[in-house]
Amino acid sequence: MNNTITMVKYQGLGNDYLVLDPNKNRVQLQGKKVALLCQRGFGLGADGVLYGPVEINGKMGVHIFNSDGSESAISGNGVRIFAKYLMDQQYVKEQKFRIETMSGTIEVECLNSRATEFRVNMGKASFLSREIPVTGEVREVINEVFTFNDKEYKATCLTVGNPHCIIFMDKVSKEIARELGPYVENAEEFPERMNLQICRQIDRGNLDIEIWERGSGYTKASGTGSCAAAAAAYKLGLVENRINVNQPGGMIEIDIKEDGTIYMTGKVGYIADVHVAESFFS
């Protein structure tokens, strides 16, 4: 099997990633290849590629790629999946460890012996326009009126290492997310593009979301999206500090501490080891 590239496929609530380990493969990863790998039909099909472990700032880290080949600073499901890969391959033996990403150091804790459930310290959310970024004067972007596709929406925007736009609705559906998503992602107010969560409050401890991810389109689940939706709902006073965020792929539990630190807990599953023809990368 010398002429093959080996990748491992995992999913976090139906959000699937391929892990490409540079220690086990001699391959240069480019955006075009990532996009082809992620394409269902021509490639293996995935929501993204995790490239690692690699050294980032002298520590063990991962590069996260979206399905369109663009690089992402952070992915909640991606980080949990990569944490499981590190444990499965015995790169780490501790229950608590750190992973470097383009958006900083992420602390991870494995919660069970099979390494299928992880708790991740996702840091703090910022609602500041210049940090998200959102154009216009420097302000916190909370319950602000935006026009998407010729219609007005009240939206709260924030960053948890990547930018999110949260719109609360009485009803959420895949169709609405798919229809509205491209307009929000590419709106001129968002110079680095935008992730969208349409969100419905169930009660003080539960939210329902549907997700449009920048660079990947409609997705069944998002870790950072769950953090963002929970943080927005908490900021607006709609929920307590422990929130179950329900999405088509399953549920992610968010815990917001007094200092604003967000903890995300969710499951990860191994799917398969995959051998890819080396010609794919040539």
CSV table of C-alpha atoms in Angstrom, one decimal:
chain,number,residue,atom,x,y,z
A,1,MET,CA,0.0,0.0,0.0
A,2,ASN,CA,3.0,2.3,-0.5
A,3,ASN,CA,1.3,4.4,-3.1
A,4,THR,CA,-1.6,5.5,-1.0
A,5,ILE,CA,-2.3,8.3,1.4
A,6,THR,CA,-4.0,7.2,4.6
A,7,MET,CA,-6.6,9.3,6.2
A,8,VAL,CA,-9.0,8.7,9.1
A,9,LYS,CA,-12.6,9.8,9.0
A,10,TYR,CA,-14.6,10.9,12.1
A,11,GLN,CA,-17.8,12.7,12.8
A,12,GLY,CA,-19.0,15.0,15.5
A,13,LEU,CA,-22.8,15.0,15.5
A,14,GLY,CA,-22.8,14.3,11.7
A,15,ASN,CA,-20.2,17.0,11.0
A,16,ASP,CA,-17.6,14.8,9.3
A,17,TYR,CA,-13.9,15.5,9.0
A,18,LEU,CA,-10.9,13.7,7.4
A,19,VAL,CA,-7.7,13.7,9.5
A,20,LEU,CA,-4.5,13.9,7.4
A,21,ASP,CA,-1.5,13.1,9.5
A,22,PRO,CA,1.8,14.6,8.1
A,23,ASN,CA,3.8,12.1,10.2
A,24,LYS,CA,2.2,9.2,8.3
A,25,ASN,CA,2.0,10.7,4.9
A,26,ARG,CA,4.4,12.6,2.6
A,27,VAL,CA,2.0,15.0,1.0
A,28,GLN,CA,1.6,18.8,0.4
A,29,LEU,CA,-1.9,19.9,1.3
A,30,GLN,CA,-3.3,22.6,-1.0
A,31,GLY,CA,-6.8,24.2,-1.0
A,32,LYS,CA,-7.7,22.7,-4.3
A,33,LYS,CA,-6.9,19.2,-3.1
A,34,VAL,CA,-8.9,19.7,0.1
A,35,ALA,CA,-11.9,20.9,-1.9
A,36,LEU,CA,-11.7,17.8,-4.1
A,37,LEU,CA,-11.3,15.4,-1.2
A,38,CYS,CA,-14.3,16.9,0.5
A,39,GLN,CA,-16.5,16.7,-2.6
A,40,ARG,CA,-19.0,13.9,-2.5
A,41,GLY,CA,-18.9,12.0,-5.7
A,42,PHE,CA,-15.3,13.0,-6.8
A,43,GLY,CA,-13.6,12.7,-3.5
A,44,LEU,CA,-14.3,11.1,-0.1
A,45,GLY,CA,-16.9,13.6,1.0
A,46,ALA,CA,-16.4,15.6,4.2
A,47,ASP,CA,-17.2,18.9,5.8
A,48,GLY,CA,-13.5,19.6,6.1
A,49,VAL,CA,-9.9,18.3,6.6
A,50,LEU,CA,-7.9,18.4,9.8
A,51,TYR,CA,-4.1,18.5,9.0
A,52,GLY,CA,-2.0,17.5,12.0
A,53,PRO,CA,-0.4,17.0,14.4
A,54,VAL,CA,1.8,19.9,13.2
A,55,GLU,CA,3.9,22.4,15.2
A,56,ILE,CA,2.2,25.7,15.8
A,57,ASN,CA,4.2,28.2,17.9
A,58,GLY,CA,6.4,25.3,19.0
A,59,LYS,CA,3.5,23.3,20.3
A,60,MET,CA,1.2,20.5,19.0
A,61,GLY,CA,-1.5,21.8,16.8
A,62,VAL,CA,-3.8,21.4,13.9
A,63,HIS,CA,-4.7,23.2,10.7
A,64,ILE,CA,-8.4,23.2,10.0
A,65,PHE,CA,-9.7,23.4,6.4
A,66,ASN,CA,-13.3,24.0,5.2
A,67,SER,CA,-14.7,21.9,2.4
A,68,ASP,CA,-14.1,24.7,-0.1
A,69,GLY,CA,-10.4,24.5,0.6
A,70,SER,CA,-10.2,27.7,2.7
A,71,GLU,CA,-8.5,27.5,6.1
A,72,SER,CA,-10.6,28.0,9.2
A,73,ALA,CA,-9.1,29.5,12.5
A,74,ILE,CA,-11.2,27.2,14.6
A,75,SER,CA,-13.9,24.5,14.5
A,76,GLY,CA,-15.6,23.1,17.7
A,77,ASN,CA,-16.4,19.7,16.2
A,78,GLY,CA,-13.0,19.7,14.4
A,79,VAL,CA,-11.1,20.2,17.6
A,80,ARG,CA,-13.1,17.5,19.4
A,81,ILE,CA,-12.4,15.1,16.5
A,82,PHE,CA,-8.7,16.0,16.4
A,83,ALA,CA,-8.6,15.4,20.2
A,84,LYS,CA,-10.0,11.9,19.7
A,85,TYR,CA,-7.5,11.2,16.9
A,86,LEU,CA,-4.6,12.2,19.2
A,87,MET,CA,-5.8,9.8,21.8
A,88,ASP,CA,-6.6,7.0,19.4
A,89,GLN,CA,-3.1,7.3,17.9
A,90,GLN,CA,-1.6,7.7,21.4
A,91,TYR,CA,0.0,11.1,20.6
A,92,VAL,CA,-1.4,12.0,24.0
A,93,LYS,CA,-2.0,9.8,27.0
A,94,GLU,CA,-3.5,12.4,29.5
A,95,GLN,CA,-7.2,13.1,29.9
A,96,LYS,CA,-6.5,16.8,29.7
A,97,PHE,CA,-4.3,18.4,27.1
A,98,ARG,CA,-3.9,21.4,24.8
A,99,ILE,CA,-4.2,21.8,21.0
A,100,GLU,CA,-2.9,24.8,19.2
A,101,THR,CA,-5.1,26.3,16.4
A,102,MET,CA,-4.9,29.4,14.3
A,103,SER,CA,-7.2,31.1,16.8
A,104,GLY,CA,-5.1,30.2,19.8
A,105,THR,CA,-4.6,27.4,22.4
A,106,ILE,CA,-7.6,25.2,23.1
A,107,GLU,CA,-7.8,23.2,26.3
A,108,VAL,CA,-9.5,19.8,25.9
A,109,GLU,CA,-10.6,17.2,28.4
A,110,CYS,CA,-11.7,13.6,27.6
A,111,LEU,CA,-14.7,12.6,29.7
A,112,ASN,CA,-14.8,8.8,29.2
A,113,SER,CA,-12.6,5.8,28.7
A,114,ARG,CA,-13.6,5.2,25.1
A,115,ALA,CA,-12.6,8.7,24.2
A,116,THR,CA,-16.0,9.6,22.6
A,117,GLU,CA,-17.0,12.5,24.7
A,118,PHE,CA,-14.9,15.7,25.1
A,119,ARG,CA,-15.2,19.0,27.0
A,120,VAL,CA,-13.5,21.9,25.3
A,121,ASN,CA,-12.6,25.3,26.7
A,122,MET,CA,-13.5,27.6,23.8
A,123,GLY,CA,-12.5,30.8,25.5
A,124,LYS,CA,-14.7,33.9,25.6
A,125,ALA,CA,-17.0,35.4,23.0
A,126,SER,CA,-16.6,39.0,21.8
A,127,PHE,CA,-19.6,41.0,20.5
A,128,LEU,CA,-17.3,43.9,19.4
A,129,SER,CA,-17.7,44.9,15.8
A,130,ARG,CA,-14.0,45.3,15.0
A,131,GLU,CA,-13.1,41.9,16.5
A,132,ILE,CA,-15.8,39.9,14.7
A,133,PRO,CA,-15.4,41.8,12.2
A,134,VAL,CA,-18.5,43.9,11.2
A,135,THR,CA,-18.2,47.2,9.4
A,136,GLY,CA,-19.3,50.5,10.8
A,137,GLU,CA,-18.5,52.3,14.0
A,138,VAL,CA,-17.0,50.3,16.9
A,139,ARG,CA,-19.8,48.8,18.9
A,140,GLU,CA,-21.3,45.6,20.4
A,141,VAL,CA,-23.5,44.1,17.6
A,142,ILE,CA,-26.5,43.1,19.6
A,143,ASN,CA,-30.0,42.8,18.3
A,144,GLU,CA,-29.2,45.1,15.4
A,145,VAL,CA,-31.2,45.4,12.2
A,146,PHE,CA,-29.6,44.0,9.1
A,147,THR,CA,-31.0,43.6,5.6
A,148,PHE,CA,-30.4,40.2,3.9
A,149,ASN,CA,-32.0,39.4,0.6
A,150,ASP,CA,-34.2,42.5,0.7
A,151,LYS,CA,-35.6,41.6,4.1
A,152,GLU,CA,-34.9,43.0,7.6
A,153,TYR,CA,-33.7,40.8,10.4
A,154,LYS,CA,-32.6,41.5,14.0
A,155,ALA,CA,-29.2,39.8,14.4
A,156,THR,CA,-26.6,39.5,17.1
A,157,CYS,CA,-23.0,39.0,15.9
A,158,LEU,CA,-20.0,37.8,17.8
A,159,THR,CA,-16.7,35.9,17.5
A,160,VAL,CA,-15.6,32.8,19.3
A,161,GLY,CA,-12.4,32.6,17.2
A,162,ASN,CA,-14.6,32.8,14.1
A,163,PRO,CA,-17.5,35.1,13.2
A,164,HIS,CA,-21.1,34.3,13.8
A,165,CYS,CA,-24.4,35.9,13.0
A,166,ILE,CA,-27.3,34.7,15.2
A,167,ILE,CA,-30.9,35.4,14.2
A,168,PHE,CA,-33.7,34.4,16.5
A,169,MET,CA,-36.9,33.1,14.9
A,170,ASP,CA,-40.1,31.4,16.0
A,171,LYS,CA,-39.5,28.5,13.6
A,172,VAL,CA,-36.2,27.2,12.3
A,173,SER,CA,-35.7,24.9,9.4
A,174,LYS,CA,-33.0,23.5,7.0
A,175,GLU,CA,-34.8,25.4,4.2
A,176,ILE,CA,-34.6,28.8,5.9
A,177,ALA,CA,-30.9,28.2,6.7
A,178,ARG,CA,-30.1,27.2,3.1
A,179,GLU,CA,-32.0,30.1,1.7
A,180,LEU,CA,-30.7,32.8,4.0
A,181,GLY,CA,-27.2,31.5,4.5
A,182,PRO,CA,-25.5,32.6,1.3
A,183,TYR,CA,-26.8,36.2,1.7
A,184,VAL,CA,-25.5,36.4,5.3
A,185,GLU,CA,-22.2,34.7,4.5
A,186,ASN,CA,-21.4,37.2,1.8
A,187,ALA,CA,-23.1,40.4,3.1
A,188,GLU,CA,-20.9,43.5,2.6
A,189,GLU,CA,-21.1,44.3,6.4
A,190,PHE,CA,-19.0,41.1,7.0
A,191,PRO,CA,-15.6,41.6,5.4
A,192,GLU,CA,-14.3,38.1,6.4
A,193,ARG,CA,-17.6,36.4,5.5
A,194,MET,CA,-19.9,35.0,8.2
A,195,ASN,CA,-21.4,31.9,9.7
A,196,LEU,CA,-25.1,31.9,10.3
A,197,GLN,CA,-27.2,30.3,13.0
A,198,ILE,CA,-30.9,30.7,12.9
A,199,CYS,CA,-32.1,30.0,16.4
A,200,ARG,CA,-35.3,29.2,18.3
A,201,GLN,CA,-35.5,29.4,22.1
A,202,ILE,CA,-37.3,26.4,23.5
A,203,ASP,CA,-36.9,27.4,27.2
A,204,ARG,CA,-34.4,28.8,29.6
A,205,GLY,CA,-32.0,25.9,29.1
A,206,ASN,CA,-32.6,24.7,25.5
A,207,LEU,CA,-32.1,26.2,22.0
A,208,ASP,CA,-32.8,24.8,18.5
A,209,ILE,CA,-30.4,25.9,15.7
A,210,GLU,CA,-29.9,25.4,12.0
A,211,ILE,CA,-26.5,26.2,10.5
A,212,TRP,CA,-25.0,27.7,7.4
A,213,GLU,CA,-21.2,27.6,7.7
A,214,ARG,CA,-19.0,29.9,5.7
A,215,GLY,CA,-16.9,27.9,3.3
A,216,SER,CA,-18.9,24.7,3.8
A,217,GLY,CA,-22.6,25.6,3.4
A,218,TYR,CA,-25.4,23.9,5.2
A,219,THR,CA,-24.1,21.6,8.0
A,220,LYS,CA,-25.8,19.3,10.5
A,221,ALA,CA,-23.9,20.5,13.5
A,222,SER,CA,-21.4,23.1,14.6
A,223,GLY,CA,-19.4,23.4,17.8
A,224,THR,CA,-18.5,27.0,17.4
A,225,GLY,CA,-22.0,27.7,16.1
A,226,SER,CA,-23.4,26.1,19.3
A,227,CYS,CA,-21.1,28.3,21.5
A,228,ALA,CA,-22.1,31.4,19.5
A,229,ALA,CA,-25.9,30.7,19.7
A,230,ALA,CA,-25.7,30.0,23.4
A,231,ALA,CA,-23.5,33.1,24.1
A,232,ALA,CA,-25.9,35.3,22.1
A,233,ALA,CA,-29.0,33.9,23.9
A,234,TYR,CA,-27.2,34.4,27.3
A,235,LYS,CA,-26.2,37.9,26.4
A,236,LEU,CA,-29.8,38.7,25.5
A,237,GLY,CA,-31.0,37.3,28.8
A,238,LEU,CA,-33.0,34.4,27.2
A,239,VAL,CA,-31.3,31.5,28.9
A,240,GLU,CA,-29.4,30.5,32.1
A,241,ASN,CA,-25.7,29.7,31.9
A,242,ARG,CA,-26.1,26.0,31.1
A,243,ILE,CA,-27.6,25.5,27.6
A,244,ASN,CA,-28.4,22.5,25.5
A,245,VAL,CA,-28.0,23.4,21.8
A,246,ASN,CA,-30.0,21.1,19.7
A,247,GLN,CA,-29.2,20.8,16.0
A,248,PRO,CA,-30.0,18.2,13.3
A,249,GLY,CA,-26.8,16.2,14.1
A,250,GLY,CA,-27.5,16.0,17.8
A,251,MET,CA,-27.0,18.0,21.0
A,252,ILE,CA,-24.0,20.0,22.3
A,253,GLU,CA,-24.0,21.2,25.9
A,254,ILE,CA,-22.7,24.7,26.6
A,255,ASP,CA,-21.6,26.0,30.0
A,256,ILE,CA,-20.9,29.7,30.4
A,257,LYS,CA,-18.8,30.6,33.4
A,258,GLU,CA,-19.1,33.8,35.4
A,259,ASP,CA,-16.0,35.3,33.7
A,260,GLY,CA,-17.6,34.5,30.3
A,261,THR,CA,-15.5,31.5,29.5
A,262,ILE,CA,-17.4,29.0,27.3
A,263,TYR,CA,-17.1,25.2,27.8
A,264,MET,CA,-18.5,23.0,25.1
A,265,THR,CA,-19.3,19.3,25.6
A,266,GLY,CA,-20.1,16.9,22.8
A,267,LYS,CA,-19.6,13.4,21.4
A,268,VAL,CA,-17.3,12.2,18.6
A,269,GLY,CA,-17.4,9.0,16.6
A,270,TYR,CA,-14.8,7.1,14.5
A,271,ILE,CA,-16.0,6.2,11.0
A,272,ALA,CA,-13.2,4.6,9.0
A,273,ASP,CA,-9.6,4.5,8.0
A,274,VAL,CA,-9.4,5.5,4.3
A,275,HIS,CA,-6.7,4.9,1.7
A,276,VAL,CA,-6.5,7.5,-1.0
A,277,ALA,CA,-4.6,7.0,-4.3
A,278,GLU,CA,-1.4,9.1,-4.2
A,279,SER,CA,-2.3,10.2,-7.8
A,280,PHE,CA,-5.1,12.2,-6.1
A,281,PHE,CA,-2.5,14.5,-4.7
A,282,SER,CA,-0.2,14.7,-7.7
